[in-house]
C-alpha cells in the first residue's frame, strides 16, 4: 500500500519531533540564556534575588507591587530581623528559587550585576582587558613556596623528575641531607634532624631565654635574621646576626656553641628552601576560557558530526561487520 505524501510528511515530523524537542531543551535554550547573560555584567555569583534589604525599601519596592498570594509567598521566604531592621532571605533552591525570581522580576527588582552592558564584555575580551587566565597561556607552576615549612613527605615521581634530576653534584648532596626515600619508594620523607622546629627550640631552651634575660622579640628577630640569611644564602649576614645574639644570650662556650649550631642549621634549612622553591617547577599550558570554548566547540560540533557521518556511511555499506 502506497502512503499519501501528507501521511509521509506527518510520519517524518512525528519521527524527528522528539529529537528536535530535546535539541531545543538541552542546546538552544541554554545557548540563548548564555548569549543573553553575555550582554550583562553578571559576575557568575550574585543571585537574582536580594539576600537582604532594609525594611522600608523591601516593603515599598517589592511587597507593595505584588498580589496578596505573591506577597504571602515572598514572606514565606524572607524573614524580618528586628535587630538589623531588614528582611533576610532564607536558603532556596529548585522550583521555589525559580518562582521567587519570577516574582521579583514582576516587582521590577533587577540586581546591579544583571544590568545590560551591551558589547562591552566582547570588547574587553578581544582587547585583552580581562584576567589573563581567560586566554590560552603558558605559565610556570611552582610546587613549593620558600616562606612555607618544609613538607614532611613529598611524592617521589615529581620530586625526582622535576627537582633531583635538575641538580648539580653540590645541590644534590644538600638535598640528600634533607630527604630520604621511603621504604616503598613512592615518596621522600623529611629527615627528623632537619626539622626547623628543633633548631629553633634549642635557642628557646637557652638559660638566658628561659629566664627572661633575653626577651622573646630579640630571639624572634635573630631567628628571622638567620632564616632570611639562609634564603639569600648570605653567610656574612648570618655571622653578623649570630655574633650579636651570642653577646646577649650566650653565657659561656657551651651556650655559644648551641647558638652557632642552631643558627647554622636554620641557615642551611633556608638555603634548601630557596633551592627547592627555585628549582621544583614545571612549565604548563592552560587553554583558558577562550581556548577551552574553541576546543569544546570543535570537538563537540565538528568532530562528533564527522564521526557520526563516518559511522552512517559505514552502516550504509554492505559490510559483514556493519
CSV table of C-alpha atoms in Angstrom, one decimal:
chain,number,residue,atom,x,y,z
A,1,UNK,CA,0.0,0.0,0.0
A,2,UNK,CA,1.4,3.4,-1.0
A,3,UNK,CA,1.2,6.1,1.6
A,4,UNK,CA,0.0,9.6,0.6
A,5,UNK,CA,2.5,12.4,0.6
A,6,UNK,CA,0.8,14.1,3.5
A,7,UNK,CA,0.9,10.9,5.6
A,8,UNK,CA,4.6,10.5,4.9
A,9,UNK,CA,5.3,14.1,5.9
A,10,UNK,CA,3.3,13.6,9.1
A,11,UNK,CA,5.2,10.4,10.0
A,12,UNK,CA,8.5,12.2,9.3
A,13,UNK,CA,7.5,15.1,11.5
A,14,UNK,CA,6.5,12.7,14.3
A,15,UNK,CA,9.8,10.8,13.9
A,16,UNK,CA,12.0,13.9,14.3
A,17,UNK,CA,9.9,15.9,16.8
A,18,UNK,CA,11.3,14.2,19.9
A,19,UNK,CA,14.9,14.8,18.7
A,20,UNK,CA,14.1,18.5,17.9
A,21,UNK,CA,12.4,19.0,21.3
A,22,UNK,CA,15.4,17.5,23.1
A,23,UNK,CA,17.8,19.6,21.0
A,24,UNK,CA,16.0,22.8,21.8
A,25,UNK,CA,15.8,21.9,25.5
A,26,UNK,CA,19.4,20.9,26.0
A,27,UNK,CA,21.2,23.1,23.5
A,28,UNK,CA,19.2,26.0,22.1
A,29,UNK,CA,17.7,27.2,25.4
A,30,UNK,CA,21.0,27.1,27.3
A,31,UNK,CA,22.8,28.7,24.4
A,32,UNK,CA,20.2,31.5,24.3
A,33,UNK,CA,20.5,32.0,28.1
A,34,UNK,CA,24.3,32.2,27.8
A,35,UNK,CA,24.1,34.6,25.0
A,36,UNK,CA,21.7,36.9,26.9
A,37,UNK,CA,23.9,36.8,30.0
A,38,UNK,CA,27.0,37.7,28.0
A,39,UNK,CA,25.4,41.1,27.4
A,40,UNK,CA,25.1,41.8,31.2
A,41,UNK,CA,27.7,42.4,33.9
A,42,UNK,CA,26.7,39.3,35.9
A,43,UNK,CA,29.7,38.0,37.9
A,44,UNK,CA,28.5,34.4,38.0
A,45,UNK,CA,27.8,34.5,41.7
A,46,UNK,CA,25.3,37.3,42.5
A,47,UNK,CA,21.8,35.8,42.9
A,48,UNK,CA,18.8,37.3,41.1
A,49,UNK,CA,17.0,37.8,44.4
A,50,UNK,CA,18.3,40.1,47.2
A,51,UNK,CA,19.9,38.3,50.2
A,52,UNK,CA,18.8,41.1,52.5
A,53,UNK,CA,17.1,44.5,52.1
A,54,UNK,CA,16.2,47.3,54.5
A,55,UNK,CA,12.5,47.1,55.7
A,56,UNK,CA,11.3,50.3,54.1
A,57,UNK,CA,12.9,49.5,50.7
A,58,UNK,CA,11.7,45.9,50.7
A,59,UNK,CA,8.1,46.9,51.5
A,60,UNK,CA,7.9,49.8,49.1
A,61,UNK,CA,9.8,48.4,46.1
A,62,UNK,CA,8.7,44.8,46.3
A,63,UNK,CA,5.8,43.9,48.6
A,64,UNK,CA,3.7,46.9,47.6
A,65,UNK,CA,3.8,45.8,43.9
A,66,UNK,CA,2.6,42.2,44.5
A,67,UNK,CA,-0.7,40.5,44.8
A,68,UNK,CA,-1.8,39.0,48.1
A,69,UNK,CA,-0.8,35.5,47.1
A,70,UNK,CA,2.6,36.6,45.8
A,71,UNK,CA,3.2,38.6,48.9
A,72,UNK,CA,2.4,35.6,51.1
A,73,UNK,CA,4.8,33.5,49.1
A,74,UNK,CA,7.6,36.1,49.4
A,75,UNK,CA,7.1,36.5,53.1
A,76,UNK,CA,7.4,32.7,53.5
A,77,UNK,CA,10.9,33.0,52.1
A,78,UNK,CA,12.0,36.3,53.7
A,79,UNK,CA,12.1,36.8,57.5
A,80,UNK,CA,12.2,40.2,59.2
A,81,UNK,CA,15.1,40.8,61.5
A,82,UNK,CA,14.0,43.4,64.1
A,83,UNK,CA,17.5,43.9,65.4
A,84,UNK,CA,19.0,44.7,62.0
A,85,UNK,CA,15.9,46.3,60.6
A,86,UNK,CA,15.9,44.4,57.3
A,87,UNK,CA,14.3,41.4,55.6
A,88,UNK,CA,16.7,38.4,55.1
A,89,UNK,CA,16.2,35.6,52.6
A,90,UNK,CA,16.2,32.0,53.6
A,91,UNK,CA,18.2,29.5,51.5
A,92,UNK,CA,16.1,28.5,48.5
A,93,UNK,CA,16.5,26.0,45.6
A,94,UNK,CA,14.6,24.2,42.9
A,95,UNK,CA,11.2,25.4,41.9
A,96,UNK,CA,11.0,27.7,44.9
A,97,UNK,CA,14.0,29.7,43.7
A,98,UNK,CA,12.6,30.0,40.2
A,99,UNK,CA,9.3,31.1,41.4
A,100,UNK,CA,10.9,33.7,43.7
A,101,UNK,CA,13.0,35.0,40.8
A,102,UNK,CA,9.8,35.4,38.6
A,103,UNK,CA,8.0,37.2,41.4
A,104,UNK,CA,11.0,39.6,42.0
A,105,UNK,CA,11.2,40.3,38.3
A,106,UNK,CA,7.5,41.1,38.2
A,107,UNK,CA,8.0,43.6,41.0
A,108,UNK,CA,10.7,45.2,39.0
A,109,UNK,CA,13.7,44.2,41.1
A,110,UNK,CA,16.9,43.8,39.0
A,111,UNK,CA,20.2,43.3,40.8
A,112,UNK,CA,23.1,45.6,39.7
A,113,UNK,CA,25.0,42.5,38.5
A,114,UNK,CA,22.4,41.7,35.9
A,115,UNK,CA,22.3,45.1,34.2
A,116,UNK,CA,22.8,45.3,30.4
A,117,UNK,CA,26.3,46.4,29.3
A,118,UNK,CA,25.9,45.8,25.6
A,119,UNK,CA,29.1,44.7,23.7
A,120,UNK,CA,31.4,45.9,26.5
A,121,UNK,CA,32.3,42.3,27.6
A,122,UNK,CA,33.2,41.3,24.0
A,123,UNK,CA,35.3,44.5,23.5
A,124,UNK,CA,37.2,43.8,26.7
A,125,UNK,CA,37.8,40.2,25.7
A,126,UNK,CA,39.2,41.0,22.3
A,127,UNK,CA,41.2,44.0,23.6
A,128,UNK,CA,42.9,41.9,26.3
A,129,UNK,CA,41.1,43.7,29.1
A,130,UNK,CA,40.1,40.7,31.2
A,131,UNK,CA,42.0,38.4,33.5
A,132,UNK,CA,45.0,36.7,31.7
A,133,UNK,CA,43.7,33.3,32.8
A,134,UNK,CA,40.9,33.9,30.3
A,135,UNK,CA,43.3,33.5,27.4
A,136,UNK,CA,45.4,30.5,26.3
A,137,UNK,CA,48.8,30.9,28.0
A,138,UNK,CA,52.0,29.1,29.0
A,139,UNK,CA,52.9,29.5,32.7
A,140,UNK,CA,55.3,28.1,35.3
A,141,UNK,CA,53.8,26.0,38.1
A,142,UNK,CA,55.7,26.2,41.4
A,143,UNK,CA,55.4,23.3,43.7
A,144,UNK,CA,56.9,24.9,46.8
A,145,UNK,CA,56.9,28.4,48.4
A,146,UNK,CA,60.1,29.2,50.3
A,147,UNK,CA,58.1,31.0,53.0
A,148,UNK,CA,56.4,27.7,54.0
A,149,UNK,CA,57.6,25.0,56.2
A,150,UNK,CA,59.3,22.1,54.5
A,151,UNK,CA,56.8,19.3,53.7
A,152,UNK,CA,57.1,16.2,55.8
A,153,UNK,CA,56.6,14.0,52.8
A,154,UNK,CA,57.0,14.5,49.0
A,155,UNK,CA,55.7,12.4,46.1
A,156,UNK,CA,58.7,10.6,44.7
A,157,UNK,CA,57.8,10.9,41.0
A,158,UNK,CA,57.5,14.7,41.0
A,159,UNK,CA,60.5,15.2,43.3
A,160,UNK,CA,62.8,13.0,41.3
A,161,UNK,CA,61.7,14.2,37.8
A,162,UNK,CA,61.3,18.0,38.5
A,163,UNK,CA,63.8,18.6,41.2
A,164,UNK,CA,66.6,16.0,41.8
A,165,UNK,CA,67.2,15.5,38.0
A,166,UNK,CA,68.0,19.2,37.7
A,167,UNK,CA,70.5,19.5,40.4
A,168,UNK,CA,74.3,19.6,40.2
A,169,UNK,CA,76.5,17.5,42.5
A,170,UNK,CA,76.7,20.0,45.3
A,171,UNK,CA,73.0,20.7,45.4
A,172,UNK,CA,72.2,17.0,45.1
A,173,UNK,CA,74.3,16.4,48.2
A,174,UNK,CA,72.4,19.1,50.1
A,175,UNK,CA,69.1,17.5,49.1
A,176,UNK,CA,70.3,14.2,50.3
A,177,UNK,CA,70.8,15.7,53.8
A,178,UNK,CA,67.2,16.7,54.0
A,179,UNK,CA,65.1,13.9,52.3
A,180,UNK,CA,65.4,10.2,52.2
A,181,UNK,CA,63.4,7.8,50.0
A,182,UNK,CA,60.7,5.9,51.9
A,183,UNK,CA,60.9,2.0,52.0
A,184,UNK,CA,58.3,1.6,49.3
A,185,UNK,CA,60.0,4.2,47.1
A,186,UNK,CA,56.8,6.1,46.4
A,187,UNK,CA,57.7,9.2,48.5
A,188,UNK,CA,60.6,11.0,50.2
A,189,UNK,CA,60.4,11.8,53.9
A,190,UNK,CA,62.0,14.8,55.7
A,191,UNK,CA,64.7,13.6,58.0
A,192,UNK,CA,63.9,14.3,61.7
A,193,UNK,CA,67.1,16.2,62.4
A,194,UNK,CA,66.2,18.7,59.6
A,195,UNK,CA,63.0,19.8,61.3
A,196,UNK,CA,63.2,23.6,61.6
A,197,UNK,CA,61.4,23.4,64.9
A,198,UNK,CA,64.2,21.5,66.6
A,199,UNK,CA,66.8,24.2,65.6
A,200,UNK,CA,64.5,27.0,66.9
A,201,UNK,CA,63.6,25.0,70.1
A,202,UNK,CA,67.3,24.8,71.0
A,203,UNK,CA,67.5,28.6,71.0
A,204,UNK,CA,64.4,28.9,73.1
A,205,UNK,CA,65.8,26.5,75.6
A,206,UNK,CA,68.9,28.6,76.3
A,207,UNK,CA,69.1,29.7,80.0
A,208,UNK,CA,69.0,33.3,79.0
A,209,UNK,CA,65.8,32.9,77.0
A,210,UNK,CA,64.2,30.6,79.7
A,211,UNK,CA,64.9,33.1,82.5
A,212,UNK,CA,63.8,36.1,80.5
A,213,UNK,CA,67.2,37.7,80.4
A,214,UNK,CA,66.7,37.8,76.6
A,215,UNK,CA,63.2,38.8,75.6
A,216,UNK,CA,61.1,36.9,73.0
A,217,UNK,CA,61.3,39.7,70.5
A,218,UNK,CA,65.1,39.6,70.4
A,219,UNK,CA,65.0,35.8,69.9
A,220,UNK,CA,62.4,36.1,67.2
A,221,UNK,CA,64.4,38.7,65.4
A,222,UNK,CA,67.5,36.6,65.5
A,223,UNK,CA,65.7,33.5,64.1
A,224,UNK,CA,64.1,35.7,61.4
A,225,UNK,CA,67.6,37.1,60.5
A,226,UNK,CA,69.1,33.6,60.3
A,227,UNK,CA,66.2,32.4,58.1
A,228,UNK,CA,66.5,35.4,55.8
A,229,UNK,CA,70.3,34.9,55.5
A,230,UNK,CA,69.7,31.2,54.6
A,231,UNK,CA,67.1,32.1,51.9
A,232,UNK,CA,69.5,34.6,50.4
A,233,UNK,CA,72.5,32.3,51.0
A,234,UNK,CA,74.3,35.2,52.7
A,235,UNK,CA,76.7,33.6,55.2
A,236,UNK,CA,78.1,37.0,56.1
A,237,UNK,CA,74.7,38.2,57.3
A,238,UNK,CA,74.3,35.0,59.3
A,239,UNK,CA,77.7,35.5,61.1
A,240,UNK,CA,76.8,39.1,62.0
A,241,UNK,CA,73.5,38.1,63.4
A,242,UNK,CA,74.9,35.2,65.3
A,243,UNK,CA,77.7,37.2,66.8
A,244,UNK,CA,75.3,39.9,68.0
A,245,UNK,CA,72.9,37.4,69.5
A,246,UNK,CA,75.7,35.4,71.3
A,247,UNK,CA,76.8,38.5,73.1
A,248,UNK,CA,73.2,38.8,74.6
A,249,UNK,CA,72.2,35.2,75.1
A,250,UNK,CA,75.4,33.0,75.4
A,251,UNK,CA,76.9,32.9,79.0
A,252,UNK,CA,79.7,30.5,78.1
A,253,UNK,CA,81.4,28.5,75.4
A,254,UNK,CA,78.7,25.7,75.6
A,255,UNK,CA,75.8,28.1,75.0
A,256,UNK,CA,77.7,29.9,72.3
A,257,UNK,CA,78.2,26.6,70.5
A,258,UNK,CA,74.4,26.0,70.8
A,259,UNK,CA,73.7,29.4,69.2
A,260,UNK,CA,76.2,28.8,66.4
A,261,UNK,CA,74.9,25.2,65.7
A,262,UNK,CA,71.2,26.3,65.7
A,263,UNK,CA,71.9,29.3,63.5
A,264,UNK,CA,73.9,27.2,61.1
A,265,UNK,CA,71.0,24.7,60.9
A,266,UNK,CA,68.4,27.4,60.3
A,267,UNK,CA,70.7,28.9,57.7
A,268,UNK,CA,71.1,25.5,56.0
A,269,UNK,CA,67.3,24.9,56.0
A,270,UNK,CA,66.8,28.3,54.5
A,271,UNK,CA,69.2,27.6,51.7
A,272,UNK,CA,67.5,24.4,50.9
A,273,UNK,CA,64.1,26.1,50.9
A,274,UNK,CA,65.4,28.6,48.4
A,275,UNK,CA,66.8,25.8,46.2
A,276,UNK,CA,63.6,23.8,46.4
A,277,UNK,CA,61.4,26.9,45.5
A,278,UNK,CA,63.6,28.0,42.6
A,279,UNK,CA,64.1,24.5,41.1
A,280,UNK,CA,61.0,22.5,41.8
A,281,UNK,CA,58.8,23.9,39.0
A,282,UNK,CA,57.2,22.8,35.7
A,283,UNK,CA,56.1,24.5,32.6
A,284,UNK,CA,52.3,24.2,32.0
A,285,UNK,CA,49.9,25.3,29.3
A,286,UNK,CA,46.4,26.4,30.1
A,287,UNK,CA,43.7,26.7,27.4
A,288,UNK,CA,41.9,29.4,29.3
A,289,UNK,CA,38.2,30.1,28.9
A,290,UNK,CA,38.6,31.0,25.2
A,291,UNK,CA,40.8,28.0,24.4
A,292,UNK,CA,38.5,25.6,26.1
A,293,UNK,CA,35.5,27.1,24.4
A,294,UNK,CA,37.1,26.7,21.0
A,295,UNK,CA,38.2,23.1,21.8
A,296,UNK,CA,34.8,22.2,23.1
A,297,UNK,CA,33.1,23.7,20.0
A,298,UNK,CA,35.4,22.0,17.6
A,299,UNK,CA,35.2,18.7,19.4
A,300,UNK,CA,31.5,18.7,20.2
A,301,UNK,CA,30.2,20.1,16.9
A,302,UNK,CA,32.7,19.4,14.2
A,303,UNK,CA,34.4,16.1,15.3
A,304,UNK,CA,31.3,14.5,16.7
A,305,UNK,CA,29.4,15.2,13.5
A,306,UNK,CA,32.2,13.9,11.3
A,307,UNK,CA,32.3,10.7,13.4
A,308,UNK,CA,28.6,10.3,13.1
A,309,UNK,CA,28.8,10.9,9.4
A,310,UNK,CA,31.6,8.3,9.0
A,311,UNK,CA,29.5,5.7,11.1
A,312,UNK,CA,26.4,6.4,8.9
A,313,UNK,CA,28.4,5.8,5.7
A,314,UNK,CA,29.9,2.6,7.2
A,315,UNK,CA,26.5,1.3,8.1
A,316,UNK,CA,25.2,2.1,4.6
A,317,UNK,CA,27.8,-0.1,3.0
A,318,UNK,CA,27.3,-3.8,2.6
A,319,UNK,CA,29.9,-4.8,5.1
A,320,UNK,CA,29.9,-8.1,7.1
A,321,UNK,CA,30.6,-6.2,10.3
A,322,UNK,CA,28.1,-3.4,10.0
